[in-house]
mmCIF file of C-alpha atoms (C1' of nucleotides) in Angstrom:
data_model
loop_
_atom_site.group_PDB
_atom_site.id
_atom_site.type_symbol
_atom_site.label_atom_id
_atom_site.label_comp_id
_atom_site.label_asym_id
_atom_site.label_seq_id
_atom_site.Cartn_x
_atom_site.Cartn_y
_atom_site.Cartn_z
ATOM 1 C CA MET A 25 -2.588 16.806 0.207
ATOM 2 C CA PRO A 26 -0.255 15.477 3.123
ATOM 3 C CA GLU A 27 1.831 12.223 3.473
ATOM 4 C CA LEU A 28 4.746 12.646 6.149
ATOM 5 C CA PRO A 29 6.942 15.049 4.150
ATOM 6 C CA GLU A 30 3.836 17.811 3.378
ATOM 7 C CA VAL A 31 3.216 17.666 7.194
ATOM 8 C CA GLU A 32 6.618 17.807 8.304
ATOM 9 C CA THR A 33 6.957 20.910 5.841
ATOM 10 C CA VAL A 34 3.895 22.423 7.124
ATOM 11 C CA ARG A 35 4.994 21.884 10.438
ATOM 12 C CA ARG A 36 7.998 24.027 10.114
ATOM 13 C CA THR A 37 6.395 26.794 8.233
ATOM 14 C CA LEU A 38 4.102 26.797 10.905
ATOM 15 C CA LEU A 39 6.379 26.559 13.765
ATOM 16 C CA LEU A 40 8.223 29.847 12.578
ATOM 17 C CA LYS A 41 4.990 31.935 12.371
ATOM 18 C CA LEU A 42 3.168 30.652 15.433
ATOM 19 C CA LYS A 43 5.700 30.000 18.195
ATOM 20 C CA ASP A 44 4.815 32.039 21.473
ATOM 21 C CA GLU A 45 1.627 33.129 20.212
ATOM 22 C CA THR A 46 -1.527 33.036 22.672
ATOM 23 C CA ILE A 47 -5.059 32.109 21.640
ATOM 24 C CA LYS A 48 -7.577 34.996 22.306
ATOM 25 C CA ASP A 49 -10.429 33.190 20.683
ATOM 26 C CA ILE A 50 -11.594 30.125 18.277
ATOM 27 C CA ASP A 51 -14.387 30.396 15.593
ATOM 28 C CA ILE A 52 -15.628 27.092 14.678
ATOM 29 C CA ARG A 53 -17.544 27.049 11.437
ATOM 30 C CA TYR A 54 -17.783 23.682 11.151
ATOM 31 C CA PRO A 55 -17.665 21.642 14.226
ATOM 32 C CA ASN A 56 -17.329 18.103 12.864
ATOM 33 C CA ILE A 57 -13.753 18.748 12.427
ATOM 34 C CA ILE A 58 -13.493 18.697 16.372
ATOM 35 C CA LYS A 59 -13.601 15.325 17.629
ATOM 36 C CA THR A 60 -13.544 16.146 21.339
ATOM 37 C CA ASP A 61 -16.107 18.000 23.363
ATOM 38 C CA LEU A 62 -17.066 21.180 21.486
ATOM 39 C CA LYS A 63 -17.482 23.405 24.636
ATOM 40 C CA SER A 64 -14.344 22.119 26.527
ATOM 41 C CA PHE A 65 -12.203 22.774 22.960
ATOM 42 C CA THR A 66 -12.834 26.387 22.695
ATOM 43 C CA SER A 67 -12.716 27.043 26.663
ATOM 44 C CA VAL A 68 -9.852 25.045 27.556
ATOM 45 C CA LEU A 69 -7.420 26.256 24.199
ATOM 46 C CA ILE A 70 -8.278 30.251 25.256
ATOM 47 C CA ASN A 71 -5.530 31.594 26.939
ATOM 48 C CA GLN A 72 -2.929 28.896 26.155
ATOM 49 C CA THR A 73 0.261 29.798 24.072
ATOM 50 C CA ILE A 74 1.836 27.512 21.257
ATOM 51 C CA HIS A 75 5.337 26.548 23.014
ATOM 52 C CA ASP A 76 6.094 23.856 20.128
ATOM 53 C CA ILE A 77 4.679 22.155 16.969
ATOM 54 C CA ASP A 78 5.667 18.375 16.742
ATOM 55 C CA ARG A 79 4.261 15.705 14.262
ATOM 56 C CA MET A 80 4.064 11.904 14.616
ATOM 57 C CA GLY A 81 3.508 10.106 11.219
ATOM 58 C CA LYS A 82 0.674 12.315 9.249
ATOM 59 C CA TYR A 83 -0.354 13.711 12.384
ATOM 60 C CA LEU A 84 0.768 17.339 13.673
ATOM 61 C CA ILE A 85 0.751 18.183 17.325
ATOM 62 C CA PHE A 86 0.492 22.084 18.792
ATOM 63 C CA ILE A 87 2.018 21.696 22.430
ATOM 64 C CA LEU A 88 0.180 24.385 24.753
ATOM 65 C CA ASP A 89 0.553 25.056 28.310
ATOM 66 C CA GLN A 90 -1.437 22.101 29.690
ATOM 67 C CA HIS A 91 -2.787 20.547 26.616
ATOM 68 C CA VAL A 92 -2.397 19.532 22.861
ATOM 69 C CA ILE A 93 -3.993 20.047 19.954
ATOM 70 C CA VAL A 94 -3.694 16.400 17.539
ATOM 71 C CA MET A 95 -4.600 17.256 14.040
ATOM 72 C CA HIS A 96 -4.706 15.124 10.793
ATOM 73 C CA LEU A 97 -5.254 16.953 7.538
ATOM 74 C CA ARG A 98 -6.610 14.128 5.758
ATOM 75 C CA MET A 99 -6.939 14.581 1.956
ATOM 76 C CA GLU A 100 -7.153 18.370 1.790
ATOM 77 C CA GLY A 101 -6.558 19.890 4.801
ATOM 78 C CA LYS A 102 -4.214 23.330 4.719
ATOM 79 C CA PHE A 103 -3.454 26.312 6.985
ATOM 80 C CA TYR A 104 -3.340 29.784 6.228
ATOM 81 C CA ILE A 105 -2.220 32.833 8.063
ATOM 82 C CA LYS A 106 -4.070 35.898 7.644
ATOM 83 C CA SER A 107 -5.887 38.733 9.744
ATOM 84 C CA HIS A 108 -8.680 40.873 8.832
ATOM 85 C CA GLU A 109 -9.862 39.438 5.644
ATOM 86 C CA PRO A 110 -13.140 37.656 5.054
ATOM 87 C CA TYR A 111 -13.650 34.004 5.425
ATOM 88 C CA ASP A 112 -13.361 31.798 2.575
ATOM 89 C CA LYS A 113 -16.094 29.298 2.529
ATOM 90 C CA HIS A 114 -13.749 26.477 3.233
ATOM 91 C CA GLU A 115 -12.070 27.702 6.057
ATOM 92 C CA HIS A 116 -13.950 25.761 8.872
ATOM 93 C CA ILE A 117 -11.635 26.916 12.423
ATOM 94 C CA ILE A 118 -10.221 29.982 12.806
ATOM 95 C CA PHE A 119 -7.699 30.535 15.774
ATOM 96 C CA LYS A 120 -7.573 34.254 16.458
ATOM 97 C CA PHE A 121 -4.409 34.968 18.426
ATOM 98 C CA LYS A 122 -3.507 38.040 20.869
ATOM 99 C CA SER A 123 -1.289 39.636 18.447
ATOM 100 C CA GLY A 124 -3.944 40.139 15.643
ATOM 101 C CA MET A 125 -2.524 37.095 13.415
ATOM 102 C CA GLU A 126 -5.112 34.677 12.587
ATOM 103 C CA LEU A 127 -4.540 30.540 11.499
ATOM 104 C CA ARG A 128 -7.363 29.523 9.681
ATOM 105 C CA TYR A 129 -8.197 25.627 8.944
ATOM 106 C CA HIS A 130 -9.213 25.145 5.073
ATOM 107 C CA ASP A 131 -10.159 21.689 4.167
ATOM 108 C CA VAL A 132 -12.546 21.506 1.202
ATOM 109 C CA ARG A 133 -13.706 18.224 1.532
ATOM 110 C CA LYS A 134 -14.136 18.584 5.691
ATOM 111 C CA PHE A 135 -12.060 15.217 6.543
ATOM 112 C CA GLY A 136 -9.668 16.295 9.170
ATOM 113 C CA THR A 137 -9.632 15.882 12.378
ATOM 114 C CA MET A 138 -8.684 17.995 15.923
ATOM 115 C CA HIS A 139 -8.744 16.435 19.272
ATOM 116 C CA VAL A 140 -7.493 18.284 22.063
ATOM 117 C CA LEU A 141 -5.842 15.929 25.114
ATOM 118 C CA SER A 142 -3.841 16.439 28.183
ATOM 119 C CA LYS A 143 -0.239 17.228 27.635
ATOM 120 C CA ASP A 144 0.546 14.208 30.053
ATOM 121 C CA HIS A 145 -1.359 11.343 28.311
ATOM 122 C CA TYR A 146 -1.958 12.233 24.869
ATOM 123 C CA LEU A 147 0.756 9.622 23.699
ATOM 124 C CA ASP A 148 -1.561 6.707 25.401
ATOM 125 C CA GLU A 149 -4.661 8.109 23.903
ATOM 126 C CA TYR A 150 -6.306 7.743 20.835
ATOM 127 C CA PRO A 151 -5.320 8.466 18.054
ATOM 128 C CA LEU A 152 -1.773 8.496 18.554
ATOM 129 C CA SER A 153 -1.730 5.497 20.957
ATOM 130 C CA GLU A 154 -2.612 3.162 17.468
ATOM 131 C CA LEU A 155 0.223 4.917 15.457
ATOM 132 C CA GLY A 156 2.922 2.381 14.282
ATOM 133 C CA LEU A 157 6.392 3.675 13.833
ATOM 134 C CA GLU A 158 7.925 5.681 10.627
ATOM 135 C CA PRO A 159 10.178 4.151 8.414
ATOM 136 C CA LYS A 160 13.360 5.608 9.685
ATOM 137 C CA ASP A 161 12.694 3.950 13.311
ATOM 138 C CA LEU A 162 10.779 0.848 12.107
ATOM 139 C CA ASN A 163 13.001 -2.285 12.649
ATOM 140 C CA PRO A 164 12.529 -4.406 9.205
ATOM 141 C CA LYS A 165 12.538 -7.937 11.345
ATOM 142 C CA ASP A 166 9.745 -6.352 13.465
ATOM 143 C CA PHE A 167 8.159 -5.258 9.987
ATOM 144 C CA TYR A 168 8.254 -8.789 8.320
ATOM 145 C CA GLN A 169 6.838 -10.162 11.485
ATOM 146 C CA ARG A 170 4.259 -7.777 11.474
ATOM 147 C CA ILE A 171 3.146 -8.520 7.910
ATOM 148 C CA HIS A 172 4.377 -12.092 7.022
ATOM 149 C CA ARG A 173 1.375 -14.104 7.720
ATOM 150 C CA SER A 174 -1.081 -11.520 5.749
ATOM 151 C CA GLU A 175 -2.933 -12.079 2.739
ATOM 152 C CA ARG A 176 -3.243 -8.516 1.447
ATOM 153 C CA PRO A 177 -1.461 -6.983 -1.206
ATOM 154 C CA ILE A 178 2.026 -5.310 0.538
ATOM 155 C CA LYS A 179 0.955 -2.089 -0.767
ATOM 156 C CA ALA A 180 -2.194 -2.345 1.261
ATOM 157 C CA SER A 181 0.179 -3.218 4.521
ATOM 158 C CA LEU A 182 2.475 -0.564 3.896
ATOM 159 C CA LEU A 183 -0.532 1.952 3.429
ATOM 160 C CA ASP A 184 -1.350 1.115 7.199
ATOM 161 C CA GLN A 185 -0.538 3.236 9.538
ATOM 162 C CA HIS A 186 -1.000 1.027 12.286
ATOM 163 C CA ILE A 187 1.785 -1.310 10.908
ATOM 164 C CA ILE A 188 4.358 1.900 9.627
ATOM 165 C CA SER A 189 3.463 5.447 9.915
ATOM 166 C CA GLY A 190 3.700 8.401 7.430
ATOM 167 C CA LEU A 191 3.669 6.970 3.674
ATOM 168 C CA GLY A 192 0.708 7.682 1.822
ATOM 169 C CA ASN A 193 -0.431 6.855 -1.624
ATOM 170 C CA ILE A 194 2.598 8.525 -3.619
ATOM 171 C CA TYR A 195 5.382 7.322 -1.415
ATOM 172 C CA VAL A 196 3.916 3.839 -1.149
ATOM 173 C CA ASP A 197 4.076 3.580 -5.245
ATOM 174 C CA GLU A 198 7.796 5.040 -4.902
ATOM 175 C CA THR A 199 8.976 2.801 -2.274
ATOM 176 C CA LEU A 200 7.495 0.141 -4.219
ATOM 177 C CA PHE A 201 9.538 1.081 -7.205
ATOM 178 C CA LEU A 202 12.643 1.539 -5.331
ATOM 179 C CA ALA A 203 12.662 -1.926 -3.631
ATOM 180 C CA LYS A 204 11.383 -3.535 -6.973
ATOM 181 C CA VAL A 205 8.346 -4.985 -5.838
ATOM 182 C CA HIS A 206 5.095 -5.179 -7.424
ATOM 183 C CA PRO A 207 2.260 -3.571 -4.995
ATOM 184 C CA THR A 208 -0.081 -6.793 -5.634
ATOM 185 C CA ARG A 209 2.180 -9.026 -3.995
ATOM 186 C CA LEU A 210 0.447 -10.663 -1.311
ATOM 187 C CA SER A 211 2.148 -9.215 2.230
ATOM 188 C CA LYS A 212 3.159 -13.456 3.001
ATOM 189 C CA ASN A 213 4.830 -13.793 0.480
ATOM 190 C CA ILE A 214 7.448 -10.683 0.971
ATOM 191 C CA THR A 215 10.687 -12.118 1.746
ATOM 192 C CA LYS A 216 13.231 -10.840 4.752
ATOM 193 C CA LYS A 217 15.200 -9.228 2.455
ATOM 194 C CA GLU A 218 12.438 -7.594 0.690
ATOM 195 C CA ALA A 219 10.820 -6.268 3.589
ATOM 196 C CA GLU A 220 14.429 -4.721 4.673
ATOM 197 C CA SER A 221 14.617 -3.154 1.120
ATOM 198 C CA LEU A 222 10.999 -1.817 1.561
ATOM 199 C CA VAL A 223 11.746 -0.468 4.962
ATOM 200 C CA SER A 224 14.977 1.269 3.745
ATOM 201 C CA ALA A 225 13.799 2.474 0.433
ATOM 202 C CA ALA A 226 10.871 4.288 2.216
ATOM 203 C CA THR A 227 13.153 5.698 5.112
ATOM 204 C CA SER A 228 15.421 7.214 2.163
ATOM 205 C CA VAL A 229 12.263 8.592 -0.129
ATOM 206 C CA LEU A 230 10.665 10.105 3.137
ATOM 207 C CA ALA A 231 14.006 11.759 4.129
ATOM 208 C CA LYS A 232 14.673 13.227 0.248
ATOM 209 C CA ALA A 233 10.917 14.407 0.059
ATOM 210 C CA VAL A 234 11.536 16.213 3.492
ATOM 211 C CA ARG A 235 14.529 17.866 1.873
ATOM 212 C CA LEU A 236 12.691 19.196 -0.816
ATOM 213 C CA GLY A 237 9.768 20.160 0.881
ATOM 214 C CA GLY A 238 7.403 17.408 -0.223
ATOM 215 C CA THR A 239 5.606 16.602 -3.270
ATOM 216 C CA THR A 240 2.844 19.485 -5.048
ATOM 217 C CA ILE A 241 0.834 17.732 -7.822
ATOM 218 C CA ARG A 242 -2.671 18.134 -7.933
ATOM 219 C CA SER A 243 -3.921 21.188 -6.075
ATOM 220 C CA TYR A 244 -1.313 23.594 -6.159
ATOM 221 C CA THR A 245 -1.238 26.309 -3.507
ATOM 222 C CA SER A 246 1.203 29.274 -3.336
ATOM 223 C CA SER A 247 0.192 29.582 0.265
ATOM 224 C CA LEU A 248 1.161 27.792 3.391
ATOM 225 C CA GLY A 249 3.017 24.517 3.460
ATOM 226 C CA VAL A 250 2.717 23.444 -0.292
ATOM 227 C CA HIS A 251 5.091 24.123 -2.589
ATOM 228 C CA GLY A 252 7.516 20.920 -2.834
ATOM 229 C CA ARG A 253 9.814 20.032 -5.391
ATOM 230 C CA PHE A 254 9.608 16.594 -4.903
ATOM 231 C CA GLN A 255 7.181 15.862 -7.640
ATOM 232 C CA ASN A 256 10.183 16.102 -10.021
ATOM 233 C CA GLU A 257 12.182 13.526 -8.230
ATOM 234 C CA LEU A 258 8.871 10.908 -8.811
ATOM 235 C CA ASN A 259 10.025 7.740 -10.394
ATOM 236 C CA VAL A 260 6.466 6.135 -11.085
ATOM 237 C CA HIS A 261 3.673 8.037 -9.457
ATOM 238 C CA THR A 262 1.645 10.082 -12.168
ATOM 239 C CA LYS A 263 4.085 8.661 -14.847
ATOM 240 C CA LYS A 264 1.595 6.609 -16.592
ATOM 241 C CA GLY A 265 2.763 5.615 -19.907
ATOM 242 C CA GLU A 266 5.765 7.411 -19.575
ATOM 243 C CA PRO A 267 9.210 5.389 -19.857
ATOM 244 C CA CYS A 268 10.662 3.760 -16.503
ATOM 245 C CA PRO A 269 13.478 5.892 -15.566
ATOM 246 C CA ILE A 270 15.607 2.017 -15.189
ATOM 247 C CA CYS A 271 14.205 0.066 -17.972
ATOM 248 C CA GLY A 272 12.282 2.150 -20.318
ATOM 249 C CA THR A 273 9.136 0.073 -20.006
ATOM 250 C CA PRO A 274 5.888 2.082 -20.275
ATOM 251 C CA ILE A 275 4.456 2.634 -16.425
ATOM 252 C CA ILE A 276 1.095 1.381 -16.205
ATOM 253 C CA LYS A 277 -1.572 2.258 -13.949
ATOM 254 C CA ILE A 278 -3.337 0.071 -11.869
ATOM 255 C CA LYS A 279 -5.987 -0.187 -9.057
ATOM 256 C CA VAL A 280 -4.474 -2.004 -5.876
ATOM 257 C CA ALA A 281 -5.937 -1.767 -2.225
ATOM 258 C CA GLY A 282 -8.629 0.499 -3.535
ATOM 259 C CA ARG A 283 -5.949 3.041 -4.669
ATOM 260 C CA GLY A 284 -4.693 4.354 -7.849
ATOM 261 C CA SER A 285 -1.271 2.657 -8.539
ATOM 262 C CA TYR A 286 1.629 3.335 -10.738
ATOM 263 C CA VAL A 287 3.919 0.229 -11.535
ATOM 264 C CA CYS A 288 6.884 -0.603 -13.784
ATOM 265 C CA PRO A 289 5.616 -3.755 -14.936
ATOM 266 C CA SER A 290 9.375 -5.181 -15.752
ATOM 267 C CA CYS A 291 11.268 -4.010 -12.935
ATOM 268 C CA GLN A 292 8.806 -4.587 -10.067
ATOM 269 C CA THR A 293 8.076 -8.300 -9.648
ATOM 270 C "C1'" DA B 11 -9.667 -12.014 12.843
ATOM 271 C "C1'" DA B 12 -8.852 -9.926 8.761
ATOM 272 C "C1'" DC B 13 -10.351 -8.247 4.231
ATOM 273 C "C1'" DG B 14 -12.608 -5.203 0.591
ATOM 274 C "C1'" DA B 15 -15.949 -1.832 -0.017
ATOM 275 C "C1'" DA B 16 -18.660 2.080 1.442
ATOM 276 C "C1'" DA B 17 -18.883 5.913 3.881
ATOM 277 C "C1'" DC B 18 -17.357 10.383 5.337
ATOM 278 C "C1'" DC B 19 -17.289 15.563 1.645
ATOM 279 C "C1'" DT B 20 -16.231 18.429 -2.401
ATOM 280 C "C1'" DG B 21 -14.702 19.807 -7.026
ATOM 281 C "C1'" DC B 22 -12.707 18.907 -11.265
ATOM 282 C "C1'" DG B 23 -12.287 16.772 -15.924
ATOM 283 C "C1'" DC B 24 -13.625 13.540 -19.055
ATOM 284 C "C1'" DG B 25 -17.267 11.517 -22.674
ATOM 285 C "C1'" DC B 26 -21.406 12.007 -24.396
ATOM 286 C "C1'" DT C 2 -23.859 23.792 -22.199
ATOM 287 C "C1'" DG C 3 -25.404 20.000 -18.953
ATOM 288 C "C1'" DC C 4 -25.293 15.863 -16.984
ATOM 289 C "C1'" DG C 5 -23.288 11.346 -15.095
ATOM 290 C "C1'" DC C 6 -19.287 9.003 -13.610
ATOM 291 C "C1'" DG C 7 -14.725 8.321 -12.138
ATOM 292 C "C1'" DC C 8 -11.249 10.270 -9.735
ATOM 293 C "C1'" DA C 9 -8.463 12.675 -5.764
ATOM 294 C "C1'" DG C 10 -1.642 13.194 -1.372
ATOM 295 C "C1'" DG C 11 -6.739 9.615 4.040
ATOM 296 C "C1'" DT C 12 -8.663 7.004 7.389
ATOM 297 C "C1'" DT C 13 -12.956 4.628 9.963
ATOM 298 C "C1'" DT C 14 -16.918 1.758 9.893
ATOM 299 C "C1'" DC C 15 -19.645 -1.718 7.902
ATOM 300 C "C1'" DG C 16 -20.437 -6.374 6.029
ATOM 301 C "C1'" DT C 17 -18.862 -10.660 4.535
#
DNA sequence: AACGAAACCTGCGCGC
DNA sequence: TGCGCGCAGGTTTCGT
């Protein structure tokens, strides 16, 4: 599911529902999602109240009394709010609140992660300690410095969350299109000016997608979080064979950095 | 040190 | 219909 705009949409929706809810119990049906000590996960969280929900890059952060839960939805993680219904086979972690409400973490591919960390240190601990800045906060000169010796394709650098956070496959393709940069270009051959356009294109693509509630393409669900409208604004991603909105050349699909990549072979050089 | 490929999982759509 | 393959909005680990 999620890149930054989708996670932000989930964050906003969850905060409205979960603020001031107190955890009564947690049902762990697939423990591998939880990356901190299992026993303390439950015991530490019971009786804590959700005061706020933050987001950094693609991470969701539940702010509790003395601890935080740092969550990553990876490819297909979703949340549902239910109560007193039978569990779906893909509902792996169930937070039960004193109000009777339940928050259920649903993840077909089981790739998602949850870390419980102390409120005082979580920014300095894995995984958030390794996270790069979001495009809106990133100085283009710093971005250029970071990539200007790298032999990897620029697409790989833009997907690298240590360098720049929040972009995934969809928004990288859209960013590269707006900046008129071909995804296979080596990072070291990107000029300072192009580095600036990339950061600024990424910033505006993400901001617009957040405004529209993110992008819903393959796995549509009408439930919590995932009903974006940005798919109507996509220029190249998923548009194989369709005319480029700028020049009319058919969009092609190629493989870059191991990912399916949509490109206008005429505009992007 | 840095890169691409494989691994982590499951489900879906496609061609034979 | 059934089977095998490739693919999927992500990241870490492995091997070179």
